[in-house]
Amino acid sequence: MCDPRAHDFVWISDRSALQSDDTLPAWVNSGWHTSLPLVVRRDKRADDAIPVGIRGMTRIQRAAAWIDPAAVVRVVTPESLVSDVNALLHSPFVSQQPVQALITLCSLKLPFSWGVTGSCAFALVSDLPVMHADSDLDLLVRCDTPVDPSQFFDFYDQFQRLPCRADVQINTPQGGFALSEWLRGGDIMLKTASGPLLVRDPWQLPAE
């Protein structure tokens, strides 16, 4: 099994595998179970534990935890959620605008690997109705090697025409940043495992 990356969904078979720096909120004990996915987040610990987020039914129900890599029994990537348009067409959430937008994007020939994150992705992997009328569509593009911003001009134009608001995050090995901010030029905020950094080149961390 490959090492999970930020925004991947992971499952564990035993809730005792959940470790937390603080006491987990009551809703986790009452509403979370091992059939639900955890979302890999950005953080790091000396023992190489995987940082995960626990998500509930409402926007405020979020909790941070850690799991041992050996506890992971399944991984689903954001990219895999858009690999089969038929699955989207038969989703119980097909009438929701974010899913309609995904179906539109699947019909386009995009020059890079991309996937869906956020509430839309969580709904697709869990079958829980966590999307609402004004939900955004959160997209992820993984770029392990440097690219020129001009390669994203057409894509940026296309997703601005979608039936709902869409945010795109570009992920490099160093962290993630907003596509819209990058296309404006200048320094950008890069989310890393050690916290946010203001950088000019998101593929190269500044020297300490």
PDB file of C-alpha atoms in Angstrom:
ATOM      1  CA  MET A   1       0.000   0.000   0.000  1.00  0.00           C
ATOM      2  CA  CYS A   2       1.415   3.391  -0.986  1.00  0.00           C
ATOM      3  CA  ASP A   3       2.075   6.052   1.621  1.00  0.00           C
ATOM      4  CA  PRO A   4      -0.985   8.308   1.983  1.00  0.00           C
ATOM      5  CA  ARG A   5      -0.558  11.948   0.980  1.00  0.00           C
ATOM      6  CA  ALA A   6      -2.364  15.092   2.062  1.00  0.00           C
ATOM      7  CA  HIS A   7      -6.059  14.990   1.055  1.00  0.00           C
ATOM      8  CA  ASP A   8      -6.119  11.203   0.636  1.00  0.00           C
ATOM      9  CA  PHE A   9      -8.867   9.320   2.474  1.00  0.00           C
ATOM     10  CA  VAL A  10      -7.792   6.472   4.746  1.00  0.00           C
ATOM     11  CA  TRP A  11      -9.676   3.869   6.764  1.00  0.00           C
ATOM     12  CA  ILE A  12      -8.661   2.031   9.924  1.00  0.00           C
ATOM     13  CA  SER A  13     -10.236  -1.141  11.300  1.00  0.00           C
ATOM     14  CA  ASP A  14      -9.858  -0.308  15.003  1.00  0.00           C
ATOM     15  CA  ARG A  15     -10.766   3.066  16.495  1.00  0.00           C
ATOM     16  CA  SER A  16      -8.152   2.478  19.214  1.00  0.00           C
ATOM     17  CA  ALA A  17      -5.618   3.334  16.486  1.00  0.00           C
ATOM     18  CA  LEU A  18      -6.724   6.976  16.761  1.00  0.00           C
ATOM     19  CA  GLN A  19      -4.253   9.015  18.778  1.00  0.00           C
ATOM     20  CA  SER A  20      -4.835  12.644  19.720  1.00  0.00           C
ATOM     21  CA  ASP A  21      -2.764  15.362  21.340  1.00  0.00           C
ATOM     22  CA  ASP A  22      -5.951  16.578  23.039  1.00  0.00           C
ATOM     23  CA  THR A  23      -9.144  14.931  24.223  1.00  0.00           C
ATOM     24  CA  LEU A  24     -11.314  14.208  21.208  1.00  0.00           C
ATOM     25  CA  PRO A  25     -14.690  16.002  21.211  1.00  0.00           C
ATOM     26  CA  ALA A  26     -17.813  14.144  22.276  1.00  0.00           C
ATOM     27  CA  TRP A  27     -19.233  13.992  18.750  1.00  0.00           C
ATOM     28  CA  VAL A  28     -16.322  11.763  17.680  1.00  0.00           C
ATOM     29  CA  ASN A  29     -17.207   9.147  20.273  1.00  0.00           C
ATOM     30  CA  SER A  30     -20.916   9.292  19.440  1.00  0.00           C
ATOM     31  CA  GLY A  31     -20.857   9.767  15.673  1.00  0.00           C
ATOM     32  CA  TRP A  32     -17.610   8.502  14.167  1.00  0.00           C
ATOM     33  CA  HIS A  33     -17.017   4.826  13.364  1.00  0.00           C
ATOM     34  CA  THR A  34     -14.444   2.873  11.402  1.00  0.00           C
ATOM     35  CA  SER A  35     -16.593   2.582   8.281  1.00  0.00           C
ATOM     36  CA  LEU A  36     -16.028   6.308   7.794  1.00  0.00           C
ATOM     37  CA  PRO A  37     -12.847   7.693   6.231  1.00  0.00           C
ATOM     38  CA  LEU A  38     -10.242   9.900   7.823  1.00  0.00           C
ATOM     39  CA  VAL A  39      -8.667  12.682   5.766  1.00  0.00           C
ATOM     40  CA  VAL A  40      -4.876  12.945   5.666  1.00  0.00           C
ATOM     41  CA  ARG A  41      -3.800  16.438   6.677  1.00  0.00           C
ATOM     42  CA  ARG A  42      -0.483  18.305   6.705  1.00  0.00           C
ATOM     43  CA  ASP A  43       1.534  17.956   9.882  1.00  0.00           C
ATOM     44  CA  LYS A  44       4.487  15.921  11.051  1.00  0.00           C
ATOM     45  CA  ARG A  45       5.646  14.062  14.116  1.00  0.00           C
ATOM     46  CA  ALA A  46       8.969  12.460  14.929  1.00  0.00           C
ATOM     47  CA  ASP A  47       7.552   8.921  14.938  1.00  0.00           C
ATOM     48  CA  ASP A  48       6.211   9.188  11.338  1.00  0.00           C
ATOM     49  CA  ALA A  49       2.591   8.834  12.454  1.00  0.00           C
ATOM     50  CA  ILE A  50       0.078   9.919   9.790  1.00  0.00           C
ATOM     51  CA  PRO A  51      -1.766  13.164  10.616  1.00  0.00           C
ATOM     52  CA  VAL A  52      -5.484  12.786   9.947  1.00  0.00           C
ATOM     53  CA  GLY A  53      -8.632  14.825  10.285  1.00  0.00           C
ATOM     54  CA  ILE A  54     -11.903  13.420  11.598  1.00  0.00           C
ATOM     55  CA  ARG A  55     -14.974  14.918   9.970  1.00  0.00           C
ATOM     56  CA  GLY A  56     -18.530  15.007  11.258  1.00  0.00           C
ATOM     57  CA  MET A  57     -21.832  16.001   9.717  1.00  0.00           C
ATOM     58  CA  THR A  58     -21.536  19.760  10.275  1.00  0.00           C
ATOM     59  CA  ARG A  59     -18.921  22.349   9.339  1.00  0.00           C
ATOM     60  CA  ILE A  60     -17.782  22.811  12.922  1.00  0.00           C
ATOM     61  CA  GLN A  61     -17.293  19.101  13.546  1.00  0.00           C
ATOM     62  CA  ARG A  62     -13.607  18.738  12.819  1.00  0.00           C
ATOM     63  CA  ALA A  63     -10.954  17.069  14.943  1.00  0.00           C
ATOM     64  CA  ALA A  64      -7.255  16.341  14.466  1.00  0.00           C
ATOM     65  CA  ALA A  65      -5.668  12.994  15.271  1.00  0.00           C
ATOM     66  CA  TRP A  66      -2.760  10.705  14.378  1.00  0.00           C
ATOM     67  CA  ILE A  67      -2.605   7.085  13.277  1.00  0.00           C
ATOM     68  CA  ASP A  68       0.162   4.542  12.874  1.00  0.00           C
ATOM     69  CA  PRO A  69       0.803   3.806   9.163  1.00  0.00           C
ATOM     70  CA  ALA A  70       0.367   0.100   9.948  1.00  0.00           C
ATOM     71  CA  ALA A  71      -3.244   0.780  11.023  1.00  0.00           C
ATOM     72  CA  VAL A  72      -4.305   1.856   7.515  1.00  0.00           C
ATOM     73  CA  VAL A  73      -6.432  -0.743   5.732  1.00  0.00           C
ATOM     74  CA  ARG A  74      -7.623   1.274   2.735  1.00  0.00           C
ATOM     75  CA  VAL A  75      -6.623   4.422   0.843  1.00  0.00           C
ATOM     76  CA  VAL A  76      -8.707   6.395  -1.673  1.00  0.00           C
ATOM     77  CA  THR A  77      -7.119   9.284  -3.548  1.00  0.00           C
ATOM     78  CA  PRO A  78      -8.863  12.450  -4.786  1.00  0.00           C
ATOM     79  CA  GLU A  79      -7.878  11.461  -8.324  1.00  0.00           C
ATOM     80  CA  SER A  80      -9.634   8.094  -8.112  1.00  0.00           C
ATOM     81  CA  LEU A  81     -12.941   9.808  -7.304  1.00  0.00           C
ATOM     82  CA  VAL A  82     -13.043  11.363 -10.774  1.00  0.00           C
ATOM     83  CA  SER A  83     -11.641   8.387 -12.700  1.00  0.00           C
ATOM     84  CA  ASP A  84     -15.075   6.917 -13.491  1.00  0.00           C
ATOM     85  CA  VAL A  85     -17.694   9.338 -14.767  1.00  0.00           C
ATOM     86  CA  ASN A  86     -20.335   6.580 -14.632  1.00  0.00           C
ATOM     87  CA  ALA A  87     -19.865   6.356 -10.881  1.00  0.00           C
ATOM     88  CA  LEU A  88     -20.508  10.098 -10.637  1.00  0.00           C
ATOM     89  CA  LEU A  89     -23.596   9.799 -12.839  1.00  0.00           C
ATOM     90  CA  HIS A  90     -24.983   7.127 -10.499  1.00  0.00           C
ATOM     91  CA  SER A  91     -23.995   8.901  -7.292  1.00  0.00           C
ATOM     92  CA  PRO A  92     -26.872   9.691  -4.884  1.00  0.00           C
ATOM     93  CA  PHE A  93     -25.546  13.260  -5.017  1.00  0.00           C
ATOM     94  CA  VAL A  94     -25.625  13.610  -8.810  1.00  0.00           C
ATOM     95  CA  SER A  95     -28.134  16.487  -8.589  1.00  0.00           C
ATOM     96  CA  GLN A  96     -25.764  18.551  -6.437  1.00  0.00           C
ATOM     97  CA  GLN A  97     -23.965  21.302  -8.326  1.00  0.00           C
ATOM     98  CA  PRO A  98     -20.426  20.264  -7.258  1.00  0.00           C
ATOM     99  CA  VAL A  99     -21.020  16.751  -8.664  1.00  0.00           C
ATOM    100  CA  GLN A 100     -22.499  18.210 -11.844  1.00  0.00           C
ATOM    101  CA  ALA A 101     -19.357  20.333 -12.156  1.00  0.00           C
ATOM    102  CA  LEU A 102     -17.174  17.232 -11.741  1.00  0.00           C
ATOM    103  CA  ILE A 103     -19.066  15.479 -14.536  1.00  0.00           C
ATOM    104  CA  THR A 104     -18.432  18.499 -16.770  1.00  0.00           C
ATOM    105  CA  LEU A 105     -14.725  18.475 -15.969  1.00  0.00           C
ATOM    106  CA  CYS A 106     -14.490  14.741 -16.663  1.00  0.00           C
ATOM    107  CA  SER A 107     -15.627  15.438 -20.219  1.00  0.00           C
ATOM    108  CA  LEU A 108     -12.703  17.795 -20.809  1.00  0.00           C
ATOM    109  CA  LYS A 109      -9.207  16.761 -21.827  1.00  0.00           C
ATOM    110  CA  LEU A 110      -7.027  18.142 -19.058  1.00  0.00           C
ATOM    111  CA  PRO A 111      -3.219  17.970 -19.361  1.00  0.00           C
ATOM    112  CA  PHE A 112      -2.591  16.928 -15.762  1.00  0.00           C
ATOM    113  CA  SER A 113      -3.782  14.624 -12.993  1.00  0.00           C
ATOM    114  CA  TRP A 114      -6.490  16.143 -10.829  1.00  0.00           C
ATOM    115  CA  GLY A 115      -9.004  15.108  -8.190  1.00  0.00           C
ATOM    116  CA  VAL A 116     -11.697  16.335  -5.828  1.00  0.00           C
ATOM    117  CA  THR A 117     -11.394  17.131  -2.116  1.00  0.00           C
ATOM    118  CA  GLY A 118     -13.517  18.883   0.501  1.00  0.00           C
ATOM    119  CA  SER A 119     -17.178  18.202   1.239  1.00  0.00           C
ATOM    120  CA  CYS A 120     -17.908  16.863  -2.247  1.00  0.00           C
ATOM    121  CA  ALA A 121     -15.172  14.224  -1.976  1.00  0.00           C
ATOM    122  CA  PHE A 122     -16.221  13.294   1.552  1.00  0.00           C
ATOM    123  CA  ALA A 123     -19.814  12.811   0.405  1.00  0.00           C
ATOM    124  CA  LEU A 124     -18.686  10.613  -2.496  1.00  0.00           C
ATOM    125  CA  VAL A 125     -16.579   8.293  -0.311  1.00  0.00           C
ATOM    126  CA  SER A 126     -18.883   8.156   2.706  1.00  0.00           C
ATOM    127  CA  ASP A 127     -22.401   8.483   1.192  1.00  0.00           C
ATOM    128  CA  LEU A 128     -23.114  11.059   3.906  1.00  0.00           C
ATOM    129  CA  PRO A 129     -25.083  14.162   2.801  1.00  0.00           C
ATOM    130  CA  VAL A 130     -22.517  16.733   3.892  1.00  0.00           C
ATOM    131  CA  MET A 131     -22.926  19.000   0.839  1.00  0.00           C
ATOM    132  CA  HIS A 132     -25.370  21.890   0.893  1.00  0.00           C
ATOM    133  CA  ALA A 133     -26.815  24.379  -1.591  1.00  0.00           C
ATOM    134  CA  ASP A 134     -23.851  26.754  -1.482  1.00  0.00           C
ATOM    135  CA  SER A 135     -21.054  24.175  -1.199  1.00  0.00           C
ATOM    136  CA  ASP A 136     -17.884  24.987  -3.136  1.00  0.00           C
ATOM    137  CA  LEU A 137     -16.101  22.471  -5.313  1.00  0.00           C
ATOM    138  CA  ASP A 138     -12.554  21.891  -4.052  1.00  0.00           C
ATOM    139  CA  LEU A 139     -10.141  20.490  -6.616  1.00  0.00           C
ATOM    140  CA  LEU A 140      -6.591  19.216  -6.304  1.00  0.00           C
ATOM    141  CA  VAL A 141      -3.861  19.054  -8.935  1.00  0.00           C
ATOM    142  CA  ARG A 142      -0.629  17.258  -8.066  1.00  0.00           C
ATOM    143  CA  CYS A 143       2.482  18.724  -9.677  1.00  0.00           C
ATOM    144  CA  ASP A 144       5.598  16.965  -8.428  1.00  0.00           C
ATOM    145  CA  THR A 145       7.863  18.894 -10.809  1.00  0.00           C
ATOM    146  CA  PRO A 146       7.859  22.647 -11.602  1.00  0.00           C
ATOM    147  CA  VAL A 147       5.490  23.867 -14.305  1.00  0.00           C
ATOM    148  CA  ASP A 148       4.824  27.250 -15.851  1.00  0.00           C
ATOM    149  CA  PRO A 149       1.652  29.086 -14.752  1.00  0.00           C
ATOM    150  CA  SER A 150       0.663  29.536 -18.400  1.00  0.00           C
ATOM    151  CA  GLN A 151      -0.130  25.797 -18.555  1.00  0.00           C
ATOM    152  CA  PHE A 152      -3.103  26.458 -16.272  1.00  0.00           C
ATOM    153  CA  PHE A 153      -4.659  29.443 -18.058  1.00  0.00           C
ATOM    154  CA  ASP A 154      -7.154  27.351 -20.051  1.00  0.00           C
ATOM    155  CA  PHE A 155      -8.070  25.217 -17.049  1.00  0.00           C
ATOM    156  CA  TYR A 156      -8.589  28.317 -14.902  1.00  0.00           C
ATOM    157  CA  ASP A 157     -10.896  29.742 -17.540  1.00  0.00           C
ATOM    158  CA  GLN A 158     -12.856  26.468 -17.736  1.00  0.00           C
ATOM    159  CA  PHE A 159     -13.475  26.019 -14.026  1.00  0.00           C
ATOM    160  CA  GLN A 160     -14.664  29.616 -13.670  1.00  0.00           C
ATOM    161  CA  ARG A 161     -17.594  28.638 -15.943  1.00  0.00           C
ATOM    162  CA  LEU A 162     -18.725  25.774 -13.706  1.00  0.00           C
ATOM    163  CA  PRO A 163     -22.188  25.850 -12.083  1.00  0.00           C
ATOM    164  CA  CYS A 164     -20.675  26.375  -8.620  1.00  0.00           C
ATOM    165  CA  ARG A 165     -17.723  28.189  -7.112  1.00  0.00           C
ATOM    166  CA  ALA A 166     -14.521  26.166  -7.493  1.00  0.00           C
ATOM    167  CA  ASP A 167     -11.204  26.412  -5.687  1.00  0.00           C
ATOM    168  CA  VAL A 168      -8.119  24.676  -7.032  1.00  0.00           C
ATOM    169  CA  GLN A 169      -5.113  23.760  -4.935  1.00  0.00           C
ATOM    170  CA  ILE A 170      -1.820  22.812  -6.569  1.00  0.00           C
ATOM    171  CA  ASN A 171       0.168  20.252  -4.573  1.00  0.00           C
ATOM    172  CA  THR A 172       3.944  20.004  -4.822  1.00  0.00           C
ATOM    173  CA  PRO A 173       6.216  17.750  -2.739  1.00  0.00           C
ATOM    174  CA  GLN A 174       6.774  20.830  -0.555  1.00  0.00           C
ATOM    175  CA  GLY A 175       3.113  21.651   0.120  1.00  0.00           C
ATOM    176  CA  GLY A 176      -0.024  23.100  -1.435  1.00  0.00           C
ATOM    177  CA  PHE A 177      -1.017  26.524  -2.755  1.00  0.00           C
ATOM    178  CA  ALA A 178      -4.016  28.197  -4.361  1.00  0.00           C
ATOM    179  CA  LEU A 179      -4.010  28.269  -8.168  1.00  0.00           C
ATOM    180  CA  SER A 180      -5.764  31.661  -8.267  1.00  0.00           C
ATOM    181  CA  GLU A 181      -3.099  33.222  -6.039  1.00  0.00           C
ATOM    182  CA  TRP A 182      -0.270  31.757  -8.118  1.00  0.00           C
ATOM    183  CA  LEU A 183      -1.721  33.067 -11.385  1.00  0.00           C
ATOM    184  CA  ARG A 184      -1.810  36.599  -9.962  1.00  0.00           C
ATOM    185  CA  GLY A 185       1.987  36.535  -9.671  1.00  0.00           C
ATOM    186  CA  GLY A 186       4.295  37.438  -6.806  1.00  0.00           C
ATOM    187  CA  ASP A 187       4.782  35.577  -3.556  1.00  0.00           C
ATOM    188  CA  ILE A 188       2.244  32.877  -2.635  1.00  0.00           C
ATOM    189  CA  MET A 189       1.223  31.167   0.587  1.00  0.00           C
ATOM    190  CA  LEU A 190       2.444  27.558   0.621  1.00  0.00           C
ATOM    191  CA  LYS A 191       0.829  25.202   3.131  1.00  0.00           C
ATOM    192  CA  THR A 192       3.505  22.817   4.381  1.00  0.00           C
ATOM    193  CA  ALA A 193       3.680  20.117   7.042  1.00  0.00           C
ATOM    194  CA  SER A 194       5.485  22.651   9.241  1.00  0.00           C
ATOM    195  CA  GLY A 195       2.962  25.434   8.711  1.00  0.00           C
ATOM    196  CA  PRO A 196       2.310  28.134   6.080  1.00  0.00           C
ATOM    197  CA  LEU A 197       5.223  29.823   4.313  1.00  0.00           C
ATOM    198  CA  LEU A 198       5.324  32.813   1.973  1.00  0.00           C
ATOM    199  CA  VAL A 199       7.369  31.728  -1.050  1.00  0.00           C
ATOM    200  CA  ARG A 200       8.119  32.771  -4.604  1.00  0.00           C
ATOM    201  CA  ASP A 201       8.821  29.237  -5.889  1.00  0.00           C
ATOM    202  CA  PRO A 202       6.437  26.609  -4.436  1.00  0.00           C
ATOM    203  CA  TRP A 203       8.739  23.793  -5.566  1.00  0.00           C
ATOM    204  CA  GLN A 204      11.675  25.145  -3.590  1.00  0.00           C
ATOM    205  CA  LEU A 205      11.502  25.932   0.101  1.00  0.00           C
ATOM    206  CA  PRO A 206      13.526  28.988   1.208  1.00  0.00           C
ATOM    207  CA  ALA A 207      16.845  28.275   2.913  1.00  0.00           C
ATOM    208  CA  GLU A 208      16.650  28.411   6.696  1.00  0.00           C
TER     209      GLU A 208
END
